[in-house]
Coordinates of C-alpha atoms in Angstrom, one line a residue:
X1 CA 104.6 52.1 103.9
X2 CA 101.8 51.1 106.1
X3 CA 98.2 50.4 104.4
X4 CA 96.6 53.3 106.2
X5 CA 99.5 55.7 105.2
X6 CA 98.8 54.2 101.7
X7 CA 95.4 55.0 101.8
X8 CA 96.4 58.7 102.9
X9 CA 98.6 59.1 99.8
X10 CA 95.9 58.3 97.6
X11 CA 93.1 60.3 99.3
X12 CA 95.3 63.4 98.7
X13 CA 96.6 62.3 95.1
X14 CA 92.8 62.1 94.6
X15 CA 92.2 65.3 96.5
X16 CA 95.1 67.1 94.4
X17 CA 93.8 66.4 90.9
X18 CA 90.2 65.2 91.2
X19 CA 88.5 68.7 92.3
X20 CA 90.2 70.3 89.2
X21 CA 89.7 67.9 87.0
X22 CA 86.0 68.0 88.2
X23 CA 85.5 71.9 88.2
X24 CA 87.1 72.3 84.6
X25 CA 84.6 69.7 83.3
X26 CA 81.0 71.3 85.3
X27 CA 78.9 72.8 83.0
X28 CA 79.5 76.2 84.4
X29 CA 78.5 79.8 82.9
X30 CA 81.8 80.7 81.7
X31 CA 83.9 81.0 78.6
X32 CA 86.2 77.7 78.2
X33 CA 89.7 79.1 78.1
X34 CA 88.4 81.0 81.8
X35 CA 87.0 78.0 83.3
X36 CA 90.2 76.2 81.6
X37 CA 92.8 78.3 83.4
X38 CA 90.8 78.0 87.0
X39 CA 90.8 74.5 87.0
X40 CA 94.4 74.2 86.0
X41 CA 95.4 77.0 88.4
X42 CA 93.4 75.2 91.2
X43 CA 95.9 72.5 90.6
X44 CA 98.8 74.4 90.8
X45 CA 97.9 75.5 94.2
X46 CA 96.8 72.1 96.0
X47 CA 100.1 70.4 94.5
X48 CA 102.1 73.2 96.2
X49 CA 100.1 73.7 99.0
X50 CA 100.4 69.5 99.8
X51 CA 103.5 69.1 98.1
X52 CA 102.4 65.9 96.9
X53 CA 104.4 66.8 93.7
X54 CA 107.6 68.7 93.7
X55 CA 107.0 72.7 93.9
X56 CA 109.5 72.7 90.9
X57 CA 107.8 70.2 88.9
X58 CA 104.5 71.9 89.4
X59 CA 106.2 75.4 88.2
X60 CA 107.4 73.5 84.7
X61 CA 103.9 71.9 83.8
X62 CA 101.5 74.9 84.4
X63 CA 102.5 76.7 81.3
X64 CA 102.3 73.8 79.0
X65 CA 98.8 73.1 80.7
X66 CA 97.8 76.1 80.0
X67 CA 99.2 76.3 76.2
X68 CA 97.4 72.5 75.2
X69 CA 94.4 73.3 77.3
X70 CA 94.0 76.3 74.7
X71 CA 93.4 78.5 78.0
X72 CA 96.3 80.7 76.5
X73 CA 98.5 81.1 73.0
X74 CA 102.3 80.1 73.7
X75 CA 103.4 83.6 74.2
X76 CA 101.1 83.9 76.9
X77 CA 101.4 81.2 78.2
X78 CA 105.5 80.6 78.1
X79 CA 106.0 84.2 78.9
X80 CA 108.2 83.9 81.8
X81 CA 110.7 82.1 80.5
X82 CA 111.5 85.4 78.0
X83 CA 111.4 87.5 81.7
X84 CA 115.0 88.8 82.6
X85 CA 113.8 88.5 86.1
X86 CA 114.5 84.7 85.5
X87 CA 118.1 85.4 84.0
X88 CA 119.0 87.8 86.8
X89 CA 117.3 85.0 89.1
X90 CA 120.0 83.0 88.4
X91 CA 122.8 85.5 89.4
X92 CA 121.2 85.8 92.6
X93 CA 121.3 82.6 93.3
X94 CA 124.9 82.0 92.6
X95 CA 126.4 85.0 94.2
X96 CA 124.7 83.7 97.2
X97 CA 126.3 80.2 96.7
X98 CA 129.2 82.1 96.6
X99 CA 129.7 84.1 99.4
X100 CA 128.7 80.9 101.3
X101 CA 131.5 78.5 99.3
X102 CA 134.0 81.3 100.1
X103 CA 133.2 82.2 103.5
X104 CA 132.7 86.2 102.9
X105 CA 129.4 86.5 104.1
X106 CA 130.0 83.9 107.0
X107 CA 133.1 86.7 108.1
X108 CA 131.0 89.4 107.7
X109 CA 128.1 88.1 110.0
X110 CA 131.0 87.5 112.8
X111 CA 132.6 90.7 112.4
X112 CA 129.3 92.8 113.1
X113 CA 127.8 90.2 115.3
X114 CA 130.8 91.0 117.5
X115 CA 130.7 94.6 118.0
X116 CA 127.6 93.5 120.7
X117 CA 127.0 91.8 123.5
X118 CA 127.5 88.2 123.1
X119 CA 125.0 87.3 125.8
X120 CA 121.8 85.8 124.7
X121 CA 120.0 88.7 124.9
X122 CA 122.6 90.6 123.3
X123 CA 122.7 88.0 120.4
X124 CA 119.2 88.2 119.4
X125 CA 120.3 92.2 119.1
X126 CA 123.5 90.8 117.0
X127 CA 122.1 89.1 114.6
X128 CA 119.2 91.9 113.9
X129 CA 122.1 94.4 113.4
X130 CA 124.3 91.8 111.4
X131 CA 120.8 91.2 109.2
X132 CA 120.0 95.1 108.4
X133 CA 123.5 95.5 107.3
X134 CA 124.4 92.6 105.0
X135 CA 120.7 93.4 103.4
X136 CA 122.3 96.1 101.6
X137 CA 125.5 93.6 100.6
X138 CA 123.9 90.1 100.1
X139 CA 120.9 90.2 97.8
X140 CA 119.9 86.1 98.0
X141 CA 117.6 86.0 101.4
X142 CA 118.5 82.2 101.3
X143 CA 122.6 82.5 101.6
X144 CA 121.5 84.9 104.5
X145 CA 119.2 82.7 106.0
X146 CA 121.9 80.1 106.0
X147 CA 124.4 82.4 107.3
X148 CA 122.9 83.2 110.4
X149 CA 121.3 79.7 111.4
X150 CA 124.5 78.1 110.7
X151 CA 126.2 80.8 113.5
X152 CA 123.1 80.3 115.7
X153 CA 123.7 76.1 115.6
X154 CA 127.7 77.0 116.3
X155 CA 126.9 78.9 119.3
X156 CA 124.4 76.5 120.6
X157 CA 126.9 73.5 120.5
X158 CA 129.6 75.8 121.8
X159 CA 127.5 76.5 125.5
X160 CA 125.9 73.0 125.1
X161 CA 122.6 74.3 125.0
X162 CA 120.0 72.2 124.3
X163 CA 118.3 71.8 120.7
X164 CA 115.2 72.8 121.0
X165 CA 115.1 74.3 124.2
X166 CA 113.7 77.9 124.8
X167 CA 117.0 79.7 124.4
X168 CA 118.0 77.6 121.3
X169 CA 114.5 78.1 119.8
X170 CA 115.1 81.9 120.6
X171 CA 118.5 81.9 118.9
X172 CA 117.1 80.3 115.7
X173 CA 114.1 82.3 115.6
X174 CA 116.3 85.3 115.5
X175 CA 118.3 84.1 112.9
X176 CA 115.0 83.4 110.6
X177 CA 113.9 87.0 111.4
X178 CA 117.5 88.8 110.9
X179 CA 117.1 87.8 107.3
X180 CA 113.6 88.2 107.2
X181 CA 113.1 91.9 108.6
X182 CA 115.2 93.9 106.7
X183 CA 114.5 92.1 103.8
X184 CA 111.4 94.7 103.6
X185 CA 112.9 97.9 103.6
X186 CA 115.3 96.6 100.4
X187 CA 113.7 95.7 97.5
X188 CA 116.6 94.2 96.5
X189 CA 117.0 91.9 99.4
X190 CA 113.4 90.2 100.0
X191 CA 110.3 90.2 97.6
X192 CA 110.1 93.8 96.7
X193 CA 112.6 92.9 93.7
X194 CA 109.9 90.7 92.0
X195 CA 107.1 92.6 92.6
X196 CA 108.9 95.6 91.1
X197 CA 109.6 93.2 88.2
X198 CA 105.9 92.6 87.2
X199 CA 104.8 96.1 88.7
X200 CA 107.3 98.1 86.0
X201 CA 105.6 96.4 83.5
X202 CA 101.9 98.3 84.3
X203 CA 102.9 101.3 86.2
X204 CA 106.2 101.7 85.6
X205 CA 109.7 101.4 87.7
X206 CA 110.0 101.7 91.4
X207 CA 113.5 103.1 92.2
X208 CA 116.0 101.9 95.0
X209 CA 115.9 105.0 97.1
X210 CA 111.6 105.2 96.2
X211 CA 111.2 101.9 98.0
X212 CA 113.6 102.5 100.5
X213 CA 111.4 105.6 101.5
X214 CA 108.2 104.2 101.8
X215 CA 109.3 101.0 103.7
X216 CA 111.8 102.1 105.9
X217 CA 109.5 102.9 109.2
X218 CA 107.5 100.1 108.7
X219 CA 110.6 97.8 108.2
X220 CA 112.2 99.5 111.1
X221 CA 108.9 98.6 113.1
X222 CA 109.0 95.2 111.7
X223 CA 112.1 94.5 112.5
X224 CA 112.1 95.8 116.6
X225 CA 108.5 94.0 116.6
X226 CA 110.6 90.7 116.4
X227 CA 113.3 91.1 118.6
X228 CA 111.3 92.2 121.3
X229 CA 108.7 88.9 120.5
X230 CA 111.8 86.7 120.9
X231 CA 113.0 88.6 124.0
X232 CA 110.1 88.3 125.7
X233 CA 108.3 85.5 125.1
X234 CA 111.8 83.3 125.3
X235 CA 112.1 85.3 128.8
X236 CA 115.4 86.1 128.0
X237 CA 116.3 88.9 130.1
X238 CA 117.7 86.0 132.7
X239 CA 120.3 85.0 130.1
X240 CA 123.1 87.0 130.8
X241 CA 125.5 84.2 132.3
X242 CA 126.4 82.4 129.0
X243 CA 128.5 84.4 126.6
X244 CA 129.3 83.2 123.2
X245 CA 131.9 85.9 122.2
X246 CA 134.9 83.4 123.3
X247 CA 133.1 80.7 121.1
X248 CA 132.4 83.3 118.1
X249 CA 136.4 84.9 118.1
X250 CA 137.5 81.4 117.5
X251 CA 135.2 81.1 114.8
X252 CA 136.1 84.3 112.8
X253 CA 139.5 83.4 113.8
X254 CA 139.4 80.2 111.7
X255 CA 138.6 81.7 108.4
X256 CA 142.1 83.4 108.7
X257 CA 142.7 86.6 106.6
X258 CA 140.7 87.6 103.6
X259 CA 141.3 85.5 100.6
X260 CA 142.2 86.6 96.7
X261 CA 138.4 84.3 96.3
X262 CA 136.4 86.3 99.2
X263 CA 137.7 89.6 97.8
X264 CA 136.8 88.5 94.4
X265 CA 133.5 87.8 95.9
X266 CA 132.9 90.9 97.7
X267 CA 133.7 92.9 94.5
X268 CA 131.3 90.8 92.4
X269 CA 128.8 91.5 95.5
X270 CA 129.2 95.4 94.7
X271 CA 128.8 95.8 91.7
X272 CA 125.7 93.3 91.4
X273 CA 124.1 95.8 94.1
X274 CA 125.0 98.9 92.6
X275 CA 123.8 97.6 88.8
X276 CA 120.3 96.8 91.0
X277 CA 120.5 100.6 92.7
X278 CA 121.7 102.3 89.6
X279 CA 120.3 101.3 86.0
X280 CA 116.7 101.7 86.6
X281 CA 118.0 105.4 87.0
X282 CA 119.4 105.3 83.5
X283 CA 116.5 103.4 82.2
X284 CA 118.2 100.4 82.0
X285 CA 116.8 96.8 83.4
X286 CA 119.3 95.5 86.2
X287 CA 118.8 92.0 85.2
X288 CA 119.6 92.1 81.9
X289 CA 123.0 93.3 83.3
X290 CA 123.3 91.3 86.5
X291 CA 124.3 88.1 84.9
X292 CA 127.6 89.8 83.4
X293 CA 129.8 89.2 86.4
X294 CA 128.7 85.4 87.2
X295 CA 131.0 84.0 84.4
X296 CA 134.0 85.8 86.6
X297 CA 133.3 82.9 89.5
X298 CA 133.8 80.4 87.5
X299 CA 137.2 81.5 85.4
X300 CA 139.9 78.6 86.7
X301 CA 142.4 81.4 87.4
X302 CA 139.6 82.4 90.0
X303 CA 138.3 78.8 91.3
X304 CA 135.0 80.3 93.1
X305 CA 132.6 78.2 91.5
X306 CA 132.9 74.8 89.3
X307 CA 130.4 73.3 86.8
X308 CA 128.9 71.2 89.7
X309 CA 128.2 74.0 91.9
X310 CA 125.2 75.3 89.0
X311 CA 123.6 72.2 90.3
X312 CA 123.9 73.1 94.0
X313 CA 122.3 76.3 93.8
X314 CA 118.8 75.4 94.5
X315 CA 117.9 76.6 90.8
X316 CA 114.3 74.4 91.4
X317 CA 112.9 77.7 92.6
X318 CA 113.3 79.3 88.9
X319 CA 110.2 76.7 87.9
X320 CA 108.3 77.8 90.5
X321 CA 109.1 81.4 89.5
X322 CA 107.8 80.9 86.1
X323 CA 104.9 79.0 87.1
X324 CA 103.6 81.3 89.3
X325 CA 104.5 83.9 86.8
X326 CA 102.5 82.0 83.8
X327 CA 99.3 82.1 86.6
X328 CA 99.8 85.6 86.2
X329 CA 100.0 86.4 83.1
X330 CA 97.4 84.2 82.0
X331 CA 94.8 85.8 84.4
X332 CA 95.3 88.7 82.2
X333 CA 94.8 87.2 79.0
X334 CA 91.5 85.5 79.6
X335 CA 89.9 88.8 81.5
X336 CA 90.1 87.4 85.3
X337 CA 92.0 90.6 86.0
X338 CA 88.8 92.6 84.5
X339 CA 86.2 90.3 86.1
X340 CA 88.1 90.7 89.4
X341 CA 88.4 94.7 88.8
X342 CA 84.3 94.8 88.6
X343 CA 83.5 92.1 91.2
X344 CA 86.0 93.9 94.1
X345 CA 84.3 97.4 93.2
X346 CA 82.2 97.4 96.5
X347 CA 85.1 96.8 98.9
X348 CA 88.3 98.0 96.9
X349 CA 86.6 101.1 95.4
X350 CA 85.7 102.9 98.7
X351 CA 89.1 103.9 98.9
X352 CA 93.2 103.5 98.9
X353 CA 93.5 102.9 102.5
X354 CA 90.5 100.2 102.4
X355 CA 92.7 98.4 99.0
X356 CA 95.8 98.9 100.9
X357 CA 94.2 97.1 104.2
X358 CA 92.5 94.4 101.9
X359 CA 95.6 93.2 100.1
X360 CA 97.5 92.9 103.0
X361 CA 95.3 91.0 104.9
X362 CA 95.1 89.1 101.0
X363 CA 98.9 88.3 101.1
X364 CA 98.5 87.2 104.7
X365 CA 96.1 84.8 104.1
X366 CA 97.1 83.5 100.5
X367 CA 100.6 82.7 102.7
X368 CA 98.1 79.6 103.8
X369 CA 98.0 78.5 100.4
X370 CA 100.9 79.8 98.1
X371 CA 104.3 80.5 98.6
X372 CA 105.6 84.2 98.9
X373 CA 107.0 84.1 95.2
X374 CA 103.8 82.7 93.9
X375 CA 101.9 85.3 95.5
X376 CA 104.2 87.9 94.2
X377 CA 103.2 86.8 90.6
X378 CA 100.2 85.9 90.9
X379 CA 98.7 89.0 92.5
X380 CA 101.3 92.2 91.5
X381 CA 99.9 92.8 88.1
X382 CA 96.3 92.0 89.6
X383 CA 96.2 94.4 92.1
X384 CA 98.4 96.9 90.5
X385 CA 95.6 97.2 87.8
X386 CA 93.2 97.6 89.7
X387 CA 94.3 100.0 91.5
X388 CA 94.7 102.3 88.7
X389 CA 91.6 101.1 87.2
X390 CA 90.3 102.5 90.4
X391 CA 92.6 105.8 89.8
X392 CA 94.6 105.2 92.8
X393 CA 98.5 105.5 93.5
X394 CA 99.3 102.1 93.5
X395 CA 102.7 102.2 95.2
X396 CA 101.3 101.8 98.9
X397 CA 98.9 98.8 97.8
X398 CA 101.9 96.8 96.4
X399 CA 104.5 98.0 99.5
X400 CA 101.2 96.1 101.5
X401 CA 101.3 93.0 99.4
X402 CA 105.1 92.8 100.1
X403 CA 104.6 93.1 104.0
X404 CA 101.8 90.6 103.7
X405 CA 104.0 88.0 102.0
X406 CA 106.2 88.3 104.9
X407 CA 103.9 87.2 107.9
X408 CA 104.0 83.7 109.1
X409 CA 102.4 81.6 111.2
X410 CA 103.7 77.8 110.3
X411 CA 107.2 76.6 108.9
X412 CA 105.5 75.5 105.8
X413 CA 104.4 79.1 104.6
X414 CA 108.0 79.7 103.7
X415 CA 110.8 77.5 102.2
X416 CA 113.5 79.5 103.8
X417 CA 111.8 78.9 107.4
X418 CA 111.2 75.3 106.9
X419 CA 114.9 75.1 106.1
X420 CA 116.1 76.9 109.0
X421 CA 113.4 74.6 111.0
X422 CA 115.4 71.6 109.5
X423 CA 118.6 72.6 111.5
X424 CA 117.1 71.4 114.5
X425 CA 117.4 74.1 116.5
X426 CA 113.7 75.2 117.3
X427 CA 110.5 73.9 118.7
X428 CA 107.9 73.8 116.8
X429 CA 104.9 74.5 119.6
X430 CA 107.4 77.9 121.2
X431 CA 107.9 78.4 116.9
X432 CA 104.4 78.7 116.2
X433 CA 103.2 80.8 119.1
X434 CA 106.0 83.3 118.9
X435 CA 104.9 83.5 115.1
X436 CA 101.1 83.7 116.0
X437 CA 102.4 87.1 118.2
X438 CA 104.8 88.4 115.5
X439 CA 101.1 88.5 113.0
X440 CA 99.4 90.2 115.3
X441 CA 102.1 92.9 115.4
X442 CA 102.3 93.3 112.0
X443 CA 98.3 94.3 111.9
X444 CA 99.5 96.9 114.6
X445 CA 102.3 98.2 112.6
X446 CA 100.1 98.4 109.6
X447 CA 97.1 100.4 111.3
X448 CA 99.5 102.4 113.5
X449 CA 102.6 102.7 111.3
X450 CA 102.5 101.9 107.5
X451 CA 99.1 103.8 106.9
X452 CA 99.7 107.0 108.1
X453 CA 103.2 106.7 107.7
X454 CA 102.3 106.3 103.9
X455 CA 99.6 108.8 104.2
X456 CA 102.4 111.4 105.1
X457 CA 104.3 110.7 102.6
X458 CA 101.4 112.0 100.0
X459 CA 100.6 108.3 98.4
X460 CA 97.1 108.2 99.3
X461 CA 96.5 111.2 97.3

């Protein structure tokens, strides 16, 4: 390492922990345990915003920072980890593994992604299509993610198109936002499934078919918002003379017929999604009952998953989970929530539709800062307070936050998109201006769409 990258290193180390350790040592006008839990938050947020230490790391020390700083007793403070979100976490996770390892959701993606035209143009259609319906199959965005960039790289080494170039940057783009646009209508495919998790816990539960409702037209929207963005600004109504679909039969082809494992997989897939759809309707917590069928995939007699697989589902993010979770719940405890109910009055008081606009435009800007997760628990029981503090329906204000937490502009915003980046396949310059468009649409789709849209349905009442 050179002296002046050296030197860099240490200015941000400095950066990272100095200005907290500063701030929670001023001789400010506020309690201790407040000015505690700022300071040690304001960590948190410049570790994961610079990554100088990893995100998962970060996640595990908050609470006990929080616990020893006396900025929170231990059942505040270690809350999460007694969470079933962070149980059923871990089922999501390893289903998604799973229909990876076994190839299901990799024969699923040609089979529908087949059924159009295998043109670029047609492709950036396919993989849209093949996104909306294995949202309702595949609950892990990640194992989706994959799924789809993986098929995106085949096809552009198949026509030898360049990495990088405007129709591979257009392919991967549309891989990124097959996973990432219908992942708001389903609340159990994208964020909505963790803001539900805090939000049932203030204002009670949001039902599978309730957030399928309100987020349908606005996901819809969303969803045509970015295929036309990556047909457009990629120019790729020229692209008609390479066709994939000779490259893509081979490729299903491969896999061969169904397996005992990938039916096994696809049955395990079901029921997780119907336990999500169905106990909240019986007044039962899916996640308490989601983690039932994992011990199936890893029975000898099936051979899904081995021990060493646990290790290679990218269970990091479950620290990060709690961490941002503890931020939460600590806010709580030491009155933030109340400080930031009062303070807010002026602008969140004049109305649902201003709180609504406001917290979107908050989720698009904490995306800077935080990751989608850790915005998700640290703002849900925030803002779903306050809105009932301010005796508003609070549905539309958290369907807002979820939108928000889906708009980016730079790989960095979103794990998921920096690993899809890391295939190669797009340019970062054509990356950032198509996302800099796709932003601005979803301000139009929330002015012209999600509002009244919501407004219709009666839930600014």
């Amino acid at each position: 390492m050179s002296t002046v990258s050296r030197s860099k290193e240490y200015l941000l180390w400095l950066f990272v922990f100095g200005i907290p350790i500063v701030f929670g040592l001023l001789p400010l006008d506020m309690a201790p345990k407040m000015q505690y839990f700022l300071a040690i938050s304001l960590w948190g947020v410049l570790a994961w915003m610079t990554s100088i230490v990893p995100a998962g790391v970060v996640g595990a020390v908050l609470p006990s920072l929080f616990f020893f700083s006396g900025a929170a007793p231990a059942e505040v403070a270690y809350a999460p980890w007694f969470n079933s979100l962070i149980w059923g976490t871990i089922s999501i996770l390893l289903i998604g593994y799973a229909t990876d390892k076994t190839g299901i959701a990799k024969r699923m993606a040609y089979s529908i992604i087949l059924r159009f035209d295998c043109n670029l143009k047609g492709l950036v259609w396919a993989f849209m299509g093949a996104g909306v319906v294995m949202a309702f199959i595949i609950i892990d965005p990640m194992a989706r993610a994959m799924i789809f960039t993986t098929i995106a790289l085949g096809i552009v080494r198949a026509l030898d198109i360049p990495l990088k170039s405007r129709e591979s940057t257009a392919l991967g783009l549309a891989a990124f936002f097959a996973m990432s646009g219908p992942g708001l209508m389903l609340y159990t495919s994208g964020n909505g499934i963790y803001i539900n998790s805090v939000y049932r816990n203030v204002a009670g539960n949001i039902d599978y078919f309730q957030w399928l409702l309100g987020n349908i037209l606005p996901s819809l929207a969303w969803m045509l918002i970015s295929v036309l963005i990556v047909l457009k600004f990629f120019r790729l109504d020229n692209g008609r003379c390479l066709d994939a679909r000779e490259s893509l039969m081979a490729q299903k082809e491969a896999l061969g017929p169904m397996n005992r494992q990938e039916w096994t997989t696809l049955i395990v897939l079901l029921v997780l999604v119907a336990d999500y759809i169905l106990a909240p309707m019986v007044d039962l917590d899916p996640f308490l009952l989601s983690a039932l069928p994992m011990a199936l995939l890893f029975l000898p007699s099936v051979g899904i998953l081995q021990a060493n697989d646990f290790e290679e589902a990218n269970l990091k993010i479950l620290f990060v989970m709690t961490g941002a979770m503890s931020i939460g719940s600590v806010a709580g405890a030491v009155g933030l929530v109340d400080i930031l109910i009062q303070s807010s009055e002026p602008i969140m008081g004049r109305g649902p539709i201003v709180m609504t606009i406001a917290t979107f435009i908050l989720a698009v800007v904490s995306n800077f800062a935080l990751t989608p997760l850790a915005i998700v628990f640290t703002l849900t029981e925030a803002i779903t307070k306050m809105a009932l503090a301010f005796g508003y329906n609070p549905l539309p204000i958290a369907y807002a936050l979820c939108f928000g937490t889906d708009v980016y502009i730079f790989p960095y915003e979103y794990a998921i998109l920096l690993m899809c980046t890391g295939f190669g396949l797009m340019d970062n310059k054509m990356l950032i201006k198509a996302l800099c468009l796709r932003t601005i649409g979803a301000f139009a789709i929330l002015f012209l769409i999600s509002i009244p849209y919501w407004y219709l349905l009666g839930l600014f009442a």
